[in-house]
Coordinates of N, CA, C and O in Angstrom, one line a residue:
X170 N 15.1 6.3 -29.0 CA 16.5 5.8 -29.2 C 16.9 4.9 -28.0 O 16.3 5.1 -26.9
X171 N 17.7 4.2 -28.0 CA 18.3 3.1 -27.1 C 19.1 4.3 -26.3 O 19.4 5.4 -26.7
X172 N 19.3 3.9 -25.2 CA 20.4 4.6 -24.1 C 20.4 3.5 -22.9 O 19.6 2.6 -22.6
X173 N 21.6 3.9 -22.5 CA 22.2 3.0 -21.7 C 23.1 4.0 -20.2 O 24.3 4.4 -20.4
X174 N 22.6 4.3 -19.2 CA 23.0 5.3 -18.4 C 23.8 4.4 -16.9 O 23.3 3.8 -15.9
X175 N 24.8 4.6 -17.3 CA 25.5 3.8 -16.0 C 25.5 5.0 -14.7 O 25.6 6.2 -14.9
X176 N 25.3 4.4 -13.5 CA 25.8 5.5 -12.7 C 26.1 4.8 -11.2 O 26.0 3.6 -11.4
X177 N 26.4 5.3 -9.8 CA 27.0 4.7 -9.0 C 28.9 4.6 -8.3 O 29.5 4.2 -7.3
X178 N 29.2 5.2 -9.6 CA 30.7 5.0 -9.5 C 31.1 6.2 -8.6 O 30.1 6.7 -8.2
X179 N 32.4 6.8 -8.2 CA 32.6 7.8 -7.3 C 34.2 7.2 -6.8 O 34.8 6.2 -7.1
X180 N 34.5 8.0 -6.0 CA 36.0 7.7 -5.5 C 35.7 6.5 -4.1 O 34.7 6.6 -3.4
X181 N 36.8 5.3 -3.7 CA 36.4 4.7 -2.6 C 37.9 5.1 -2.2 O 38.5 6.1 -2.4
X182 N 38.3 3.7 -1.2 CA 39.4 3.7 -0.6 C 39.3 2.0 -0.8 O 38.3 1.3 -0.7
X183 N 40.6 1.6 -1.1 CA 41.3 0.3 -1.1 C 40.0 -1.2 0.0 O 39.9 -1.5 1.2
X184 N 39.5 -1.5 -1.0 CA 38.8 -2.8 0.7 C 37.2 -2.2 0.6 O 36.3 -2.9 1.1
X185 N 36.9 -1.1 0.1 CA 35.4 -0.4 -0.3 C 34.7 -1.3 -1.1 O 35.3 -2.2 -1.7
X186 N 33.2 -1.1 -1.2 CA 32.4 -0.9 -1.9 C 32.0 -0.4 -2.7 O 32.3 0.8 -2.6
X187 N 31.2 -0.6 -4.0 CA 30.3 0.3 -4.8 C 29.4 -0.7 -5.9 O 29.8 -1.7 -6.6
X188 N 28.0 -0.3 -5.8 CA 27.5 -1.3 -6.3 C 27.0 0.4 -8.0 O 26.5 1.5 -7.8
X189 N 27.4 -0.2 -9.4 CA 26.8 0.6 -10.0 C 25.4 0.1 -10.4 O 24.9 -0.8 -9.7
X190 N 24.8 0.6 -11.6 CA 23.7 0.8 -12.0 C 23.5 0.8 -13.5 O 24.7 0.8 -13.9
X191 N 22.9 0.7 -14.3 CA 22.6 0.6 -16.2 C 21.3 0.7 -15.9 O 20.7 -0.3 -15.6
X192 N 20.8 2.1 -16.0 CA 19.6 1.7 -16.7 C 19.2 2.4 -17.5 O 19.5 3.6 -17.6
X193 N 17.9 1.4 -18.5 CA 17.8 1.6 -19.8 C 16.7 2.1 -20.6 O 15.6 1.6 -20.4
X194 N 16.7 2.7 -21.0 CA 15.4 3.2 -21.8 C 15.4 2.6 -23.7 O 16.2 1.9 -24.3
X195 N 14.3 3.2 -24.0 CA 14.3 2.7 -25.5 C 14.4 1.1 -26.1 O 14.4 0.6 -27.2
X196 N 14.5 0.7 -24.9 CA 14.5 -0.9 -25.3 C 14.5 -1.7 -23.8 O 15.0 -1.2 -22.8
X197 N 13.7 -3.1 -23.9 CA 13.8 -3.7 -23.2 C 15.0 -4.9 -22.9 O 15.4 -5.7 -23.7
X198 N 15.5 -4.7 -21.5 CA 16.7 -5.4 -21.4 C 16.4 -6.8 -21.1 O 17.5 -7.5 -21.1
X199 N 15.2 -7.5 -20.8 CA 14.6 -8.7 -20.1 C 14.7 -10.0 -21.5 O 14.2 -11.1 -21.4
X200 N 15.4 -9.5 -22.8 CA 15.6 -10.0 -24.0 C 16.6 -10.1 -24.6 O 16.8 -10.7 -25.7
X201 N 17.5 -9.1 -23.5 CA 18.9 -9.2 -24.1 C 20.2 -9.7 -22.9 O 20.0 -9.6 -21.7
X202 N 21.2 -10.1 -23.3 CA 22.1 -10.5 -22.4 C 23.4 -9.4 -22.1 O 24.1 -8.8 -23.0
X203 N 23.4 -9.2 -20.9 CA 24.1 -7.6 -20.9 C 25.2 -7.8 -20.0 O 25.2 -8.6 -19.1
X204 N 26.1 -6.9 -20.1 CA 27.3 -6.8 -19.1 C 28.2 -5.9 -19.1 O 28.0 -4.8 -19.7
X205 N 29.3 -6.2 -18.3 CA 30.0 -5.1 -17.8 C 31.4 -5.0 -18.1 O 32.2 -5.9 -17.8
X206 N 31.9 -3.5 -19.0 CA 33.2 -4.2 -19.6 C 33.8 -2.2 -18.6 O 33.0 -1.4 -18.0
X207 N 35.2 -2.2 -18.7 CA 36.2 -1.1 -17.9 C 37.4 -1.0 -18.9 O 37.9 -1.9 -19.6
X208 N 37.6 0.7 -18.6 CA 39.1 1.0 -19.6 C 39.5 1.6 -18.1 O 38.9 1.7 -17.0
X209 N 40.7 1.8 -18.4 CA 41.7 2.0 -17.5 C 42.6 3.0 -18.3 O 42.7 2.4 -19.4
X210 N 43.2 4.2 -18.5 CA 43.6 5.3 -19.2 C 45.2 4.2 -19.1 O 45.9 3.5 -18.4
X211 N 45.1 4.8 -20.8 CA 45.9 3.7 -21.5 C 46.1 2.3 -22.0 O 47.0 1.6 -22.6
X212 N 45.0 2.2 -21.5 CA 44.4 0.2 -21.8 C 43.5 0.3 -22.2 O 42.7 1.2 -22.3
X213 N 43.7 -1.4 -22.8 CA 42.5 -1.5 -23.7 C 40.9 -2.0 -22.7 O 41.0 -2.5 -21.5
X214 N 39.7 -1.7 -23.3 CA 38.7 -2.0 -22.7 C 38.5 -3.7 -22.8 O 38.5 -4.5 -23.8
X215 N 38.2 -4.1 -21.2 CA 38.2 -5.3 -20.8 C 37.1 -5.9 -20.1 O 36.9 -5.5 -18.9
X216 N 36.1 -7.2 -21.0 CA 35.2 -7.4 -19.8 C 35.3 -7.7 -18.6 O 36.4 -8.0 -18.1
X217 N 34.4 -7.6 -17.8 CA 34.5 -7.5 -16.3 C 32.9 -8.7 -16.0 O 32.8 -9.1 -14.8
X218 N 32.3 -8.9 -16.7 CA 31.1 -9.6 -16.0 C 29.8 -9.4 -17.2 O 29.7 -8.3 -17.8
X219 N 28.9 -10.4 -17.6 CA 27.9 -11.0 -18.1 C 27.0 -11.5 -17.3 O 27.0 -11.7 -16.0
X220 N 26.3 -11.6 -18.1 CA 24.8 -12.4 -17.4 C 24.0 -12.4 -18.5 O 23.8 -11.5 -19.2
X221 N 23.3 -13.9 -18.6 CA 22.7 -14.2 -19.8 C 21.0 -13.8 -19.7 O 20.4 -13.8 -18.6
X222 N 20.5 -13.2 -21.4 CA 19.4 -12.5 -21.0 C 18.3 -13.7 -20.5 O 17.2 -13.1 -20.3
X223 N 18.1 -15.1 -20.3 CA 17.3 -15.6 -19.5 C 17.4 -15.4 -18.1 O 16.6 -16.0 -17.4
X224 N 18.5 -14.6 -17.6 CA 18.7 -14.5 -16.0 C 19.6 -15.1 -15.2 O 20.0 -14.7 -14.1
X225 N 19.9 -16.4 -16.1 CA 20.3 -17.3 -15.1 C 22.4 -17.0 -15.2 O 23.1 -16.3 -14.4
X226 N 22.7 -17.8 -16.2 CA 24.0 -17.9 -16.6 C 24.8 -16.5 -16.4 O 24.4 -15.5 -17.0
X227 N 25.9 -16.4 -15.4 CA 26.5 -15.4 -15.4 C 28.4 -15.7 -15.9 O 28.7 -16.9 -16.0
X228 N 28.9 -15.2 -16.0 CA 30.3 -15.4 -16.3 C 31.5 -14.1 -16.0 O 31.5 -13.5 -17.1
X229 N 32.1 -13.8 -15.5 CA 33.6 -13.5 -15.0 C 34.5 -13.4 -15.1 O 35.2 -14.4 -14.9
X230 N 35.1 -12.0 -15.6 CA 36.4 -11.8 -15.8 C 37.7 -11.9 -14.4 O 38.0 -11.1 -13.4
X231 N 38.5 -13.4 -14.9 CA 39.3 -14.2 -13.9 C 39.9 -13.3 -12.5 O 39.8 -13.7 -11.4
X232 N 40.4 -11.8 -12.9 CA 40.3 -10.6 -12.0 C 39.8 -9.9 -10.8 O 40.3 -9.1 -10.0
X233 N 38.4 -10.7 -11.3 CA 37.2 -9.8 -10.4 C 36.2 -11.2 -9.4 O 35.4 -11.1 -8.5
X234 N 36.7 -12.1 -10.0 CA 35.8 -13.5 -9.6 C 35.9 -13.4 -8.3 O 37.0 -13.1 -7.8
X235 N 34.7 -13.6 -7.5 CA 34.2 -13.4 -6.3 C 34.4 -12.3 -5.6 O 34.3 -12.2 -4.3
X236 N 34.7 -11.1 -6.6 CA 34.5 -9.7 -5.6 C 33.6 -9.6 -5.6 O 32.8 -9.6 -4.6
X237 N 33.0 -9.0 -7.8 CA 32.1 -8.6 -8.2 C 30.8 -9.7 -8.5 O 30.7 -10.9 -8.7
X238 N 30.2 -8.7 -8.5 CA 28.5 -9.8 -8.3 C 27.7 -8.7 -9.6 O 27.2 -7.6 -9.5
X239 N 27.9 -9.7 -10.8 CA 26.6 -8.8 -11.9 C 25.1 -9.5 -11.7 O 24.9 -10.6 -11.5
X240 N 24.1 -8.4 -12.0 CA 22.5 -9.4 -11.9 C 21.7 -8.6 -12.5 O 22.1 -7.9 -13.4
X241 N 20.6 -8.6 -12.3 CA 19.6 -7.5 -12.9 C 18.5 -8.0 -12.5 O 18.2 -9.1 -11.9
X242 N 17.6 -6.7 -13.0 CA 15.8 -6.8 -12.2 C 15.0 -6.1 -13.2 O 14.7 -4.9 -13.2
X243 N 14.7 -7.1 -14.4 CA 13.7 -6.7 -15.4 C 12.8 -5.8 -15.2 O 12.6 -4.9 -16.0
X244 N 12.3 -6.0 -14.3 CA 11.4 -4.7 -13.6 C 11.6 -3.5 -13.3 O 10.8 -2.6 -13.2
X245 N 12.5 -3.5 -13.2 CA 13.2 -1.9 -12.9 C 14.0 -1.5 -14.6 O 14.4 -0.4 -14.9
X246 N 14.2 -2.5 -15.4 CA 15.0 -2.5 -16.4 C 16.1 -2.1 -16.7 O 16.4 -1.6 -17.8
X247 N 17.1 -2.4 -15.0 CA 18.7 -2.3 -15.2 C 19.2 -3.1 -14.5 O 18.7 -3.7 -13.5
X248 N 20.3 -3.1 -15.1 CA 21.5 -4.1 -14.6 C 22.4 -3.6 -13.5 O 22.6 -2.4 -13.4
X249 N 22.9 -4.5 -12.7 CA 23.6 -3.7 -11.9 C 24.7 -4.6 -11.7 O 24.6 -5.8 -11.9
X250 N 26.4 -3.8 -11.3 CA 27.5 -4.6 -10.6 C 28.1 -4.2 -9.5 O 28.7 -3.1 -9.4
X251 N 27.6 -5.7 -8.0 CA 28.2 -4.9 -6.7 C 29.6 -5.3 -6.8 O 30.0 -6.4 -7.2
X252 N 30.3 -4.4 -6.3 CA 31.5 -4.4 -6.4 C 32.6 -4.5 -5.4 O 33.6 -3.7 -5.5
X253 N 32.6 -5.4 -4.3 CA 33.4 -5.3 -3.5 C 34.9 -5.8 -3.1 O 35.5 -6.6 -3.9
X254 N 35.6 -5.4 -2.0 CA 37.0 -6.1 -2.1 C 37.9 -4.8 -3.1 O 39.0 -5.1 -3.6
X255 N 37.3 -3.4 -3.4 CA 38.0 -3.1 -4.4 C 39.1 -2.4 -4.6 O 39.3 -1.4 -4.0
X256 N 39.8 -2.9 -5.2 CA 41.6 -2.9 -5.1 C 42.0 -1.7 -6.4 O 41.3 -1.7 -7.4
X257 N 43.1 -0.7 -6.2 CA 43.8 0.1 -7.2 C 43.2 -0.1 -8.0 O 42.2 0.3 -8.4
X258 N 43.9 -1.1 -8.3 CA 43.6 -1.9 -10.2 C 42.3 -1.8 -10.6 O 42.0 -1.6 -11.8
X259 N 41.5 -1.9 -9.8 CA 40.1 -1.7 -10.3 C 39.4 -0.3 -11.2 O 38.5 -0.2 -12.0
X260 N 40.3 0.4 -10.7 CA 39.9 1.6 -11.2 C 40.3 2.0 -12.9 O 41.3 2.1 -13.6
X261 N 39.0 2.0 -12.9 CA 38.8 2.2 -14.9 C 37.2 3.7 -14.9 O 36.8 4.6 -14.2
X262 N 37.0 3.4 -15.5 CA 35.9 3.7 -16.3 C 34.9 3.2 -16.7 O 34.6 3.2 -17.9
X263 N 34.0 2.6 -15.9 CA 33.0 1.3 -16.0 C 31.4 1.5 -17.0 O 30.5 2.3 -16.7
X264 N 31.5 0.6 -18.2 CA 30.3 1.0 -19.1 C 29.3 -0.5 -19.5 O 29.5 -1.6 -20.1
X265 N 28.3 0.0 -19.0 CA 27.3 -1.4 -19.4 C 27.3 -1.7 -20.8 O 27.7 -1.0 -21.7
X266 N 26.9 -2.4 -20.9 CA 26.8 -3.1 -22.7 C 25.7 -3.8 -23.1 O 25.0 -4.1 -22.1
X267 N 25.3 -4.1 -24.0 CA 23.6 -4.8 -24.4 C 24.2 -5.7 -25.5 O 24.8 -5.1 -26.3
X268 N 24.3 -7.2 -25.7 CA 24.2 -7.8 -26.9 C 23.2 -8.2 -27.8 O 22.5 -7.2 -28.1
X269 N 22.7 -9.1 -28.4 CA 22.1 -9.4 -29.4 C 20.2 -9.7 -28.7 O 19.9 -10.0 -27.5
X270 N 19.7 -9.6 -29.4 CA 18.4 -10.1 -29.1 C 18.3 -11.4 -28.6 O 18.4 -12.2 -29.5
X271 N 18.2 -12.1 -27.5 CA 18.0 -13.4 -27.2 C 19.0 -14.3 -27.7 O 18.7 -15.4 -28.2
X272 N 20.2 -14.0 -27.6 CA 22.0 -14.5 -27.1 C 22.5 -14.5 -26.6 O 23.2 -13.6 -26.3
X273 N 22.5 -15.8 -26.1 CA 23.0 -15.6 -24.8 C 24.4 -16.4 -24.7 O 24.9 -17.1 -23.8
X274 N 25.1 -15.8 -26.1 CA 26.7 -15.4 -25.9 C 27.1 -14.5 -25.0 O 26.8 -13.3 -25.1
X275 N 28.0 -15.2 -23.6 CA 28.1 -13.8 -22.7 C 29.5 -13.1 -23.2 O 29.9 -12.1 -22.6
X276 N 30.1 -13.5 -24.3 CA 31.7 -12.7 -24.8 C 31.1 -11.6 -25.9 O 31.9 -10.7 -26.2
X277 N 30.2 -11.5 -26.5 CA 29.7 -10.4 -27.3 C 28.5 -9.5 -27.1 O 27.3 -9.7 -26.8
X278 N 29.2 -8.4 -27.4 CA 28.4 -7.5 -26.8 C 28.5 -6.5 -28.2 O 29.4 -6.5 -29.1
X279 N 27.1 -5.3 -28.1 CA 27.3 -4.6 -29.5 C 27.1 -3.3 -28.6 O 28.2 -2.8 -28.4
X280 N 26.4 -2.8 -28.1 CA 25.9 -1.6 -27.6 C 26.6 -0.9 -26.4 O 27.4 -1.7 -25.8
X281 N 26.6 -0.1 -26.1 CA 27.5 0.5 -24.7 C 26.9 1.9 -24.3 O 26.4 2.7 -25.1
X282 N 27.0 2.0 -22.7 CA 26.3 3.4 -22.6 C 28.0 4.1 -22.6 O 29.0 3.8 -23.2
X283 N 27.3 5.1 -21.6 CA 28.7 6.5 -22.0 C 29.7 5.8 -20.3 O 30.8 6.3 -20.3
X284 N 29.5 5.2 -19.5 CA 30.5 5.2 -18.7 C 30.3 6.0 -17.7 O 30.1 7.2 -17.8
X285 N 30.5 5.3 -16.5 CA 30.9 6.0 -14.8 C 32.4 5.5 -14.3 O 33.0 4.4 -14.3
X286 N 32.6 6.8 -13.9 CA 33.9 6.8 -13.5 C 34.4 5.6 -11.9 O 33.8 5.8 -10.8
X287 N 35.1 4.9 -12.1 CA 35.1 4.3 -10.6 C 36.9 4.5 -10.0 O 37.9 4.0 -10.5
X288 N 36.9 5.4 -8.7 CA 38.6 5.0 -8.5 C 39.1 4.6 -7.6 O 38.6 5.2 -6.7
X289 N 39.8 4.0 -7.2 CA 40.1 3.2 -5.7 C 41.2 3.7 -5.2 O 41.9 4.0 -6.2
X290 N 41.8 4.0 -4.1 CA 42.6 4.9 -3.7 C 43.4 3.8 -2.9 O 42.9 2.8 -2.5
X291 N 44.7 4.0 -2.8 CA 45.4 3.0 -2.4 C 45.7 3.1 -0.7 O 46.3 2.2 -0.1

């Protein structure tokens, strides 16, 4: 079966670091275009970051532009988001996502792992 295992997240402080992790089993990710979407208790879940499954094309939720850095390393077959500069608001619930076979629409996504917790302390 497909799985999708985020991890890396943990408590920071305001101006911190954290870079997470996705990685994947049951399927290869080097064919699909994947990214990074966050809930926030009480809100709705919102992307945060894409990257198209040829490698190249990435795209950014207006929010996060030039904190966070999404990428990946087919080889290892996960994706990762460094995450710096990171402010309150950041703090959600961060869950990787898988779209279509060789789509490299970065706004749709179908698959999701279970989520790492990220929280930033003010």
């Amino acid at each position: 079966q497909v799985q999708l295992v985020e991890s890396g997240g943990g408590l920071v402080q305001a101006g911190g670091s954290l870079r997470l992790s996705c990685a994947a089993s049951g399927v290869t990710l080097s064919s699909f275009t994947m990214g990074w979407f966050r809930q926030a208790p009480g809100k709705d879940r919102e992307f945060v970051a894409g990257i198209a499954w040829s490698g190249g094309t990435t795209r950014y939720a207006y929010s996060v532009k030039g904190r966070f850095t999404i990428s990946r390393n087919n080889a290892k077959n996960t994706v990762y988001l460094q995450m710096n500069s990171l402010r309150p608001e950041d703090t959600a619930v961060y869950y990787c996502a898988k779209g279509r076979w060789r789509d490299d629409d970065l706004r749709q996504y179908f698959y999701w792992g279970q989520g790492t917790q990220v929280t930033v302390s003010s």
